[in-house]
């Protein structure tokens, strides 16, 4: 795999290419990196959906789908992600690699051009986004915001983030906060927002497939030729990392659930002054991020306190979240045990086996990333946001060098911030 | 081992059947870091009544899934940790027709393969450990029952079928799993976990001959008979009930509608039936169909809308559904359109374009090691070659697709399941 990392091919447009023959598809994504805010979140989330309704050349879904079918079922998917407090929105496409279709199809060029058309030449009426499209997509977005409650496990994690980071932009959900945020967007407000960010946003483009970087660069430049670039005023999005915590906050909410959802939020603390991604990942795998982790083996397997218990690190925002599903009566026991397992690490109760299992899990995960185009894209976007210019295999090497001390240093810096419990209406406590 | 080459998709498969009856498929993939092995038995949630030692046995719902959980428990070793010490992440799933155990790793493939073959074929159950697992699985069942996607599917199956075990959750219920004992598990393991009822699929940068040698070394040599199964009486082509509706705490309504396929075919015919079914459904209601565009622009469906087929032991259905503010309006629009489908035959160019798209979709599936292995499983258990799908797809005609829609999406054949928000 040959990687060319973050080449600036136009003002504030960065292209990362990974060249490999091993996949049967090529993939390409275009991301606008924006500042996450309460004011703009829903508009940002709505944009890719509206863009995918059609462009000047393919003005409705049916003609656009026909064009994609013709390109051997190329897929174009909306991208809406948050990396810390950076809101990344855009389009992702994967398509059959040229080696598997009749010669001369040039799918890379045709697909990239189509992405450029969708991004830069949307279907408009009198210079504004088609109002039918805006109306129907804002309704869909409002429904998706309402539907967040459907997955209780995920919902409990989002609610914790919202409550724990109240007042920080991070508390704003990827899709926007309330259904009303989506519903009040108009063709005018969306068009204005779109024009603005198109000019000022930093753009990250990723390609993975069999084409050489030079060919990709030409294809992308051609496709984005009409991208307006501000004279000087680009907006560089960033994340405000809060390292301190106050008194621990406890939140309880009720919904119609049979299984309680207990989520616990921590700040990674002072360690973020000089963050080491490798140590953070190994710590997380050891604590709750793998099937050999302390949470999995003790809270779930040994004590049967819950059906699942796992931890995840949001590296950009420097928080750690434990998510678990428990019997509602077992709240006190489960919470105590989740915290006790972290205490044990802080006290140095980490065996050589546990450590090496954790390292292996992460190294395997990283190699898996290299076997999957979408995961690779997501990895490199995170790297770009953190201005880190290394590949998954380099990170895997760093993981190999993480010591017990490194892990204890991470654990030592972590502070409990908030606890969120989702129970049913009758459940005691 | 025998080599099968597939020019169109540029893939190779090494294949063998051992004297003990185990079939092995190895798909070499150069350049990938990850290798995957899936070891599966043709025994799933639907295999509740079977004949062993000349006698019929009835087992409670959820045994296959329970067994899957318990296989990871051994007397004095932890399977998860064993895998993990060799850098592998193991997992397993149970569906209505099979139970599959798998791992992915980027190193020590052979050691991990040995662990996989051993732990799946060496049972160890005690009453204590069964009792403990009952607690864990009861939690899992509660979690599944909170999931509206699961509820909408199960209710549709209960509406369509009167007896087929697909009516019940693969995991069973809190009550049904309470009946499981260590003895039940030993029984079912003996009946279904022997090489002639199993298959091993591997994909990755691996050596096929070594895989066969290791398998021979570890698995028992003798070949056993496979238990006969009973899935209940032949079902009427019409639904058992027309409609099921429940309320849950969700944002917007979700629904799923479906019909039983007239006859559930086997072998290559089943493969063809599934390919035609999925193709016909996308021609009729897929993303590029006029119907989809109309329903979408009317705000009746969103991008969760889908249509396709689903196959399981002794049954198969055509289904469609998704989120909708008005499921009944979608349902009526679909049935009305189905009636006109033959008369207003879809145009040739659209049909040809969809063929190209279907080809792309087949090829895309070959990027994932795990995907490659899991697509071999139903093929093996039901006697078809999944890598030949592209050729079969070539031969599908517009008439095949039209008759599939005409035969199956008739109002009287359809049942609908809806989950509405409780407030």
mmCIF file of N, CA and C in Angstrom, chain A residues 188-289:
data_model
loop_
_atom_site.group_PDB
_atom_site.id
_atom_site.type_symbol
_atom_site.label_atom_id
_atom_site.label_comp_id
_atom_site.label_asym_id
_atom_site.label_seq_id
_atom_site.Cartn_x
_atom_site.Cartn_y
_atom_site.Cartn_z
ATOM 1 N N UNK A 188 -33.690 29.194 1.472
ATOM 2 C CA UNK A 188 -32.820 30.378 1.519
ATOM 3 C C UNK A 188 -31.693 30.189 2.531
ATOM 4 N N UNK A 189 -32.055 29.785 3.756
ATOM 5 C CA UNK A 189 -31.008 29.678 4.783
ATOM 6 C C UNK A 189 -30.004 28.580 4.418
ATOM 7 N N UNK A 190 -30.499 27.522 3.822
ATOM 8 C CA UNK A 190 -29.584 26.432 3.463
ATOM 9 C C UNK A 190 -28.662 26.848 2.307
ATOM 10 N N UNK A 191 -29.220 27.525 1.326
ATOM 11 C CA UNK A 191 -28.404 27.955 0.182
ATOM 12 C C UNK A 191 -27.309 28.917 0.650
ATOM 13 N N UNK A 192 -27.684 29.830 1.517
ATOM 14 C CA UNK A 192 -26.729 30.809 2.029
ATOM 15 C C UNK A 192 -25.590 30.094 2.768
ATOM 16 N N UNK A 193 -25.984 29.179 3.624
ATOM 17 C CA UNK A 193 -24.998 28.421 4.391
ATOM 18 C C UNK A 193 -24.064 27.634 3.459
ATOM 19 N N UNK A 194 -24.676 27.007 2.484
ATOM 20 C CA UNK A 194 -23.924 26.205 1.507
ATOM 21 C C UNK A 194 -22.892 27.052 0.769
ATOM 22 N N UNK A 195 -23.316 28.210 0.278
ATOM 23 C CA UNK A 195 -22.397 29.097 -0.448
ATOM 24 C C UNK A 195 -21.222 29.498 0.433
ATOM 25 N N UNK A 196 -21.541 29.757 1.687
ATOM 26 C CA UNK A 196 -20.523 30.216 2.617
ATOM 27 C C UNK A 196 -19.478 29.132 2.885
ATOM 28 N N UNK A 197 -19.943 27.948 3.250
ATOM 29 C CA UNK A 197 -18.970 26.919 3.630
ATOM 30 C C UNK A 197 -18.187 26.412 2.426
ATOM 31 N N UNK A 198 -18.817 26.451 1.266
ATOM 32 C CA UNK A 198 -18.104 25.990 0.085
ATOM 33 C C UNK A 198 -16.844 26.834 -0.125
ATOM 34 N N UNK A 199 -16.950 28.095 0.216
ATOM 35 C CA UNK A 199 -15.843 29.008 0.015
ATOM 36 C C UNK A 199 -14.791 28.913 1.113
ATOM 37 N N UNK A 200 -15.248 28.690 2.352
ATOM 38 C CA UNK A 200 -14.328 28.849 3.488
ATOM 39 C C UNK A 200 -13.855 27.537 4.113
ATOM 40 N N UNK A 201 -14.462 26.414 3.714
ATOM 41 C CA UNK A 201 -14.137 25.170 4.415
ATOM 42 C C UNK A 201 -12.832 24.557 3.918
ATOM 43 N N UNK A 202 -12.146 23.947 4.853
ATOM 44 C CA UNK A 202 -11.041 23.084 4.462
ATOM 45 C C UNK A 202 -11.657 21.797 3.896
ATOM 46 N N UNK A 203 -11.061 21.278 2.842
ATOM 47 C CA UNK A 203 -11.634 20.098 2.175
ATOM 48 C C UNK A 203 -10.621 18.947 2.241
ATOM 49 N N UNK A 204 -11.098 17.797 2.666
ATOM 50 C CA UNK A 204 -10.241 16.608 2.702
ATOM 51 C C UNK A 204 -10.778 15.585 1.706
ATOM 52 N N UNK A 205 -9.933 15.160 0.778
ATOM 53 C CA UNK A 205 -10.342 14.178 -0.233
ATOM 54 C C UNK A 205 -9.513 12.906 -0.033
ATOM 55 N N UNK A 206 -10.173 11.749 -0.077
ATOM 56 C CA UNK A 206 -9.459 10.474 0.073
ATOM 57 C C UNK A 206 -9.771 9.562 -1.096
ATOM 58 N N UNK A 207 -8.740 8.892 -1.540
ATOM 59 C CA UNK A 207 -8.952 7.881 -2.580
ATOM 60 C C UNK A 207 -8.222 6.616 -2.157
ATOM 61 N N UNK A 208 -8.847 5.475 -2.427
ATOM 62 C CA UNK A 208 -8.164 4.207 -2.226
ATOM 63 C C UNK A 208 -8.533 3.296 -3.384
ATOM 64 N N UNK A 209 -7.525 2.731 -4.053
ATOM 65 C CA UNK A 209 -7.800 1.858 -5.179
ATOM 66 C C UNK A 209 -6.555 1.655 -6.008
ATOM 67 N N UNK A 210 -6.754 1.172 -7.235
ATOM 68 C CA UNK A 210 -5.600 0.744 -8.019
ATOM 69 C C UNK A 210 -4.964 1.868 -8.850
ATOM 70 N N UNK A 211 -5.620 3.048 -8.902
ATOM 71 C CA UNK A 211 -5.092 4.119 -9.763
ATOM 72 C C UNK A 211 -3.884 4.806 -9.132
ATOM 73 N N UNK A 212 -2.976 5.304 -9.997
ATOM 74 C CA UNK A 212 -1.825 6.016 -9.438
ATOM 75 C C UNK A 212 -2.257 7.394 -8.940
ATOM 76 N N UNK A 213 -1.496 7.935 -7.973
ATOM 77 C CA UNK A 213 -1.845 9.220 -7.381
ATOM 78 C C UNK A 213 -1.986 10.338 -8.424
ATOM 79 N N UNK A 214 -1.136 10.303 -9.443
ATOM 80 C CA UNK A 214 -1.189 11.361 -10.452
ATOM 81 C C UNK A 214 -2.525 11.384 -11.175
ATOM 82 N N UNK A 215 -2.997 10.209 -11.521
ATOM 83 C CA UNK A 215 -4.279 10.105 -12.228
ATOM 84 C C UNK A 215 -5.420 10.592 -11.319
ATOM 85 N N UNK A 216 -5.331 10.212 -10.030
ATOM 86 C CA UNK A 216 -6.374 10.616 -9.079
ATOM 87 C C UNK A 216 -6.374 12.134 -8.942
ATOM 88 N N UNK A 217 -5.183 12.701 -8.825
ATOM 89 C CA UNK A 217 -5.084 14.148 -8.632
ATOM 90 C C UNK A 217 -5.742 14.904 -9.792
ATOM 91 N N UNK A 218 -5.452 14.445 -11.005
ATOM 92 C CA UNK A 218 -6.049 15.111 -12.167
ATOM 93 C C UNK A 218 -7.569 14.984 -12.130
ATOM 94 N N UNK A 219 -8.039 13.764 -11.808
ATOM 95 C CA UNK A 219 -9.492 13.540 -11.770
ATOM 96 C C UNK A 219 -10.145 14.457 -10.737
ATOM 97 N N UNK A 220 -9.521 14.567 -9.552
ATOM 98 C CA UNK A 220 -10.115 15.378 -8.482
ATOM 99 C C UNK A 220 -10.070 16.865 -8.847
ATOM 100 N N UNK A 221 -8.935 17.304 -9.378
ATOM 101 C CA UNK A 221 -8.833 18.721 -9.759
ATOM 102 C C UNK A 221 -9.873 19.086 -10.812
ATOM 103 N N UNK A 222 -10.048 18.200 -11.794
ATOM 104 C CA UNK A 222 -11.056 18.460 -12.815
ATOM 105 C C UNK A 222 -12.445 18.530 -12.209
ATOM 106 N N UNK A 223 -12.717 17.594 -11.309
ATOM 107 C CA UNK A 223 -14.055 17.528 -10.729
ATOM 108 C C UNK A 223 -14.330 18.752 -9.855
ATOM 109 N N UNK A 224 -13.305 19.267 -9.181
ATOM 110 C CA UNK A 224 -13.510 20.378 -8.246
ATOM 111 C C UNK A 224 -13.117 21.729 -8.844
ATOM 112 N N UNK A 225 -12.945 21.749 -10.154
ATOM 113 C CA UNK A 225 -12.490 22.977 -10.793
ATOM 114 C C UNK A 225 -13.329 24.187 -10.409
ATOM 115 N N UNK A 226 -14.634 23.967 -10.301
ATOM 116 C CA UNK A 226 -15.520 25.098 -10.021
ATOM 117 C C UNK A 226 -15.644 25.416 -8.538
ATOM 118 N N UNK A 227 -14.884 24.726 -7.694
ATOM 119 C CA UNK A 227 -14.999 24.986 -6.250
ATOM 120 C C UNK A 227 -14.492 26.394 -5.936
ATOM 121 N N UNK A 228 -15.379 27.249 -5.393
ATOM 122 C CA UNK A 228 -14.920 28.604 -5.079
ATOM 123 C C UNK A 228 -14.003 28.558 -3.855
ATOM 124 N N UNK A 229 -12.894 29.261 -3.911
ATOM 125 C CA UNK A 229 -11.984 29.289 -2.784
ATOM 126 C C UNK A 229 -11.837 30.724 -2.312
ATOM 127 N N UNK A 230 -11.979 30.942 -1.014
ATOM 128 C CA UNK A 230 -11.880 32.287 -0.447
ATOM 129 C C UNK A 230 -10.493 32.838 -0.717
ATOM 130 N N UNK A 231 -10.402 34.132 -0.747
ATOM 131 C CA UNK A 231 -9.108 34.761 -0.987
ATOM 132 C C UNK A 231 -8.132 34.385 0.120
ATOM 133 N N UNK A 232 -8.576 34.533 1.375
ATOM 134 C CA UNK A 232 -7.660 34.228 2.474
ATOM 135 C C UNK A 232 -8.373 33.635 3.672
ATOM 136 N N UNK A 233 -9.686 33.959 3.805
ATOM 137 C CA UNK A 233 -10.388 33.656 5.052
ATOM 138 C C UNK A 233 -10.893 32.210 5.149
ATOM 139 N N UNK A 234 -10.021 31.246 5.200
ATOM 140 C CA UNK A 234 -10.483 29.883 5.438
ATOM 141 C C UNK A 234 -10.726 29.700 6.928
ATOM 142 N N UNK A 235 -11.707 28.887 7.249
ATOM 143 C CA UNK A 235 -11.985 28.666 8.668
ATOM 144 C C UNK A 235 -11.340 27.346 9.088
ATOM 145 N N UNK A 236 -10.471 27.386 10.079
ATOM 146 C CA UNK A 236 -9.816 26.169 10.557
ATOM 147 C C UNK A 236 -10.574 25.648 11.777
ATOM 148 N N UNK A 237 -11.321 24.581 11.614
ATOM 149 C CA UNK A 237 -12.100 24.074 12.750
ATOM 150 C C UNK A 237 -11.185 23.425 13.792
ATOM 151 N N UNK A 238 -11.587 23.465 15.045
ATOM 152 C CA UNK A 238 -10.762 22.881 16.108
ATOM 153 C C UNK A 238 -11.664 22.362 17.224
ATOM 154 N N UNK A 239 -11.069 21.608 18.146
ATOM 155 C CA UNK A 239 -11.810 21.080 19.285
ATOM 156 C C UNK A 239 -11.235 21.641 20.566
ATOM 157 N N UNK A 240 -12.131 22.137 21.415
ATOM 158 C CA UNK A 240 -11.705 22.639 22.710
ATOM 159 C C UNK A 240 -11.680 21.459 23.686
ATOM 160 N N UNK A 241 -10.484 21.066 24.112
ATOM 161 C CA UNK A 241 -10.385 19.912 25.006
ATOM 162 C C UNK A 241 -10.404 20.381 26.459
ATOM 163 N N UNK A 242 -11.415 19.909 27.187
ATOM 164 C CA UNK A 242 -11.531 20.289 28.594
ATOM 165 C C UNK A 242 -10.865 19.195 29.432
ATOM 166 N N UNK A 243 -9.888 19.589 30.229
ATOM 167 C CA UNK A 243 -9.139 18.567 30.965
ATOM 168 C C UNK A 243 -9.588 18.398 32.402
ATOM 169 N N UNK A 244 -10.309 19.383 32.923
ATOM 170 C CA UNK A 244 -10.663 19.312 34.348
ATOM 171 C C UNK A 244 -12.113 18.884 34.527
ATOM 172 N N UNK A 245 -12.421 18.387 35.709
ATOM 173 C CA UNK A 245 -13.790 18.003 36.037
ATOM 174 C C UNK A 245 -14.179 18.649 37.363
ATOM 175 N N UNK A 246 -15.477 18.838 37.580
ATOM 176 C CA UNK A 246 -15.949 19.331 38.875
ATOM 177 C C UNK A 246 -16.488 18.163 39.676
ATOM 178 N N UNK A 247 -17.513 18.427 40.460
ATOM 179 C CA UNK A 247 -18.141 17.355 41.215
ATOM 180 C C UNK A 247 -18.846 16.405 40.246
ATOM 181 N N UNK A 248 -18.813 15.114 40.549
ATOM 182 C CA UNK A 248 -19.434 14.132 39.653
ATOM 183 C C UNK A 248 -20.941 14.394 39.550
ATOM 184 N N UNK A 249 -21.452 14.374 38.320
ATOM 185 C CA UNK A 249 -22.885 14.608 38.117
ATOM 186 C C UNK A 249 -23.594 13.287 37.786
ATOM 187 N N UNK A 250 -24.772 13.103 38.380
ATOM 188 C CA UNK A 250 -25.543 11.874 38.156
ATOM 189 C C UNK A 250 -26.858 12.225 37.475
ATOM 190 N N UNK A 251 -27.153 11.535 36.388
ATOM 191 C CA UNK A 251 -28.396 11.794 35.672
ATOM 192 C C UNK A 251 -29.183 10.484 35.555
ATOM 193 N N UNK A 252 -30.496 10.566 35.754
ATOM 194 C CA UNK A 252 -31.337 9.385 35.549
ATOM 195 C C UNK A 252 -32.532 9.790 34.701
ATOM 196 N N UNK A 253 -32.844 8.994 33.703
ATOM 197 C CA UNK A 253 -34.047 9.247 32.908
ATOM 198 C C UNK A 253 -34.823 7.947 32.739
ATOM 199 N N UNK A 254 -36.119 8.091 32.443
ATOM 200 C CA UNK A 254 -36.957 6.900 32.300
ATOM 201 C C UNK A 254 -37.556 6.811 30.912
ATOM 202 N N UNK A 255 -37.539 5.606 30.389
ATOM 203 C CA UNK A 255 -38.206 5.306 29.127
ATOM 204 C C UNK A 255 -38.728 3.890 29.265
ATOM 205 N N UNK A 256 -39.541 3.496 28.293
ATOM 206 C CA UNK A 256 -40.094 2.156 28.345
ATOM 207 C C UNK A 256 -39.047 1.126 27.891
ATOM 208 N N UNK A 257 -38.185 0.710 28.806
ATOM 209 C CA UNK A 257 -37.161 -0.283 28.467
ATOM 210 C C UNK A 257 -37.234 -1.441 29.457
ATOM 211 N N UNK A 258 -36.849 -2.625 29.004
ATOM 212 C CA UNK A 258 -36.817 -3.744 29.951
ATOM 213 C C UNK A 258 -35.419 -3.886 30.534
ATOM 214 N N UNK A 259 -34.432 -3.381 29.790
ATOM 215 C CA UNK A 259 -33.066 -3.487 30.276
ATOM 216 C C UNK A 259 -32.535 -2.085 30.543
ATOM 217 N N UNK A 260 -31.913 -1.890 31.690
ATOM 218 C CA UNK A 260 -31.359 -0.582 32.003
ATOM 219 C C UNK A 260 -30.084 -0.324 31.224
ATOM 220 N N UNK A 261 -29.842 0.944 30.900
ATOM 221 C CA UNK A 261 -28.608 1.303 30.189
ATOM 222 C C UNK A 261 -27.830 2.247 31.098
ATOM 223 N N UNK A 262 -26.654 1.814 31.471
ATOM 224 C CA UNK A 262 -25.812 2.621 32.353
ATOM 225 C C UNK A 262 -24.608 3.085 31.544
ATOM 226 N N UNK A 263 -24.435 4.402 31.448
ATOM 227 C CA UNK A 263 -23.262 4.917 30.739
ATOM 228 C C UNK A 263 -22.501 5.857 31.666
ATOM 229 N N UNK A 264 -21.188 5.781 31.577
ATOM 230 C CA UNK A 264 -20.337 6.516 32.499
ATOM 231 C C UNK A 264 -19.323 7.310 31.677
ATOM 232 N N UNK A 265 -19.216 8.605 31.973
ATOM 233 C CA UNK A 265 -18.318 9.454 31.187
ATOM 234 C C UNK A 265 -17.137 9.978 31.992
ATOM 235 N N UNK A 266 -15.970 9.906 31.411
ATOM 236 C CA UNK A 266 -14.737 10.376 32.056
ATOM 237 C C UNK A 266 -14.046 11.387 31.137
ATOM 238 N N UNK A 267 -13.232 12.241 31.729
ATOM 239 C CA UNK A 267 -12.327 13.093 30.937
ATOM 240 C C UNK A 267 -10.934 12.479 31.041
ATOM 241 N N UNK A 268 -10.221 12.533 29.937
ATOM 242 C CA UNK A 268 -8.885 11.924 29.951
ATOM 243 C C UNK A 268 -7.881 12.762 30.735
ATOM 244 N N UNK A 269 -8.183 14.043 30.943
ATOM 245 C CA UNK A 269 -7.383 14.852 31.870
ATOM 246 C C UNK A 269 -6.061 15.354 31.329
ATOM 247 N N UNK A 270 -5.174 15.608 32.267
ATOM 248 C CA UNK A 270 -3.898 16.285 31.998
ATOM 249 C C UNK A 270 -3.048 15.593 30.925
ATOM 250 N N UNK A 271 -3.277 14.301 30.750
ATOM 251 C CA UNK A 271 -2.484 13.551 29.781
ATOM 252 C C UNK A 271 -2.607 14.163 28.379
ATOM 253 N N UNK A 272 -3.724 14.886 28.157
ATOM 254 C CA UNK A 272 -3.964 15.444 26.838
ATOM 255 C C UNK A 272 -3.081 16.652 26.520
ATOM 256 N N UNK A 273 -2.305 17.100 27.530
ATOM 257 C CA UNK A 273 -1.331 18.154 27.224
ATOM 258 C C UNK A 273 -0.299 17.618 26.244
ATOM 259 N N UNK A 274 -0.021 16.329 26.396
ATOM 260 C CA UNK A 274 0.936 15.706 25.497
ATOM 261 C C UNK A 274 0.383 14.325 25.131
ATOM 262 N N UNK A 275 -0.643 14.325 24.286
ATOM 263 C CA UNK A 275 -1.355 13.058 24.052
ATOM 264 C C UNK A 275 -0.524 12.046 23.269
ATOM 265 N N UNK A 276 -0.613 10.810 23.673
ATOM 266 C CA UNK A 276 0.014 9.732 22.905
ATOM 267 C C UNK A 276 -1.098 8.795 22.474
ATOM 268 N N UNK A 277 -1.433 8.836 21.195
ATOM 269 C CA UNK A 277 -2.557 8.046 20.697
ATOM 270 C C UNK A 277 -2.389 6.559 21.006
ATOM 271 N N UNK A 278 -1.170 6.047 20.839
ATOM 272 C CA UNK A 278 -0.945 4.613 21.042
ATOM 273 C C UNK A 278 -1.276 4.197 22.477
ATOM 274 N N UNK A 279 -0.803 4.975 23.465
ATOM 275 C CA UNK A 279 -1.077 4.622 24.862
ATOM 276 C C UNK A 279 -2.575 4.676 25.157
ATOM 277 N N UNK A 280 -3.256 5.685 24.610
ATOM 278 C CA UNK A 280 -4.697 5.802 24.842
ATOM 279 C C UNK A 280 -5.420 4.562 24.327
ATOM 280 N N UNK A 281 -5.043 4.115 23.139
ATOM 281 C CA UNK A 281 -5.722 2.967 22.540
ATOM 282 C C UNK A 281 -5.473 1.694 23.345
ATOM 283 N N UNK A 282 -4.238 1.517 23.802
ATOM 284 C CA UNK A 282 -3.940 0.306 24.575
ATOM 285 C C UNK A 282 -4.677 0.347 25.908
ATOM 286 N N UNK A 283 -4.676 1.521 26.548
ATOM 287 C CA UNK A 283 -5.428 1.640 27.799
ATOM 288 C C UNK A 283 -6.874 1.228 27.574
ATOM 289 N N UNK A 284 -7.489 1.770 26.527
ATOM 290 C CA UNK A 284 -8.910 1.493 26.292
ATOM 291 C C UNK A 284 -9.168 0.013 26.032
ATOM 292 N N UNK A 285 -8.296 -0.628 25.258
ATOM 293 C CA UNK A 285 -8.468 -2.061 24.977
ATOM 294 C C UNK A 285 -8.366 -2.863 26.276
ATOM 295 N N UNK A 286 -7.511 -2.409 27.154
ATOM 296 C CA UNK A 286 -7.298 -3.112 28.412
ATOM 297 C C UNK A 286 -8.475 -2.912 29.367
ATOM 298 N N UNK A 287 -8.998 -1.720 29.400
ATOM 299 C CA UNK A 287 -10.069 -1.405 30.341
ATOM 300 C C UNK A 287 -11.421 -1.941 29.868
ATOM 301 N N UNK A 288 -11.824 -1.605 28.647
ATOM 302 C CA UNK A 288 -13.161 -2.055 28.240
ATOM 303 C C UNK A 288 -13.361 -2.162 26.741
ATOM 304 N N UNK A 289 -12.275 -2.032 25.986
ATOM 305 C CA UNK A 289 -12.444 -1.981 24.540
ATOM 306 C C UNK A 289 -12.229 -3.289 23.817
#
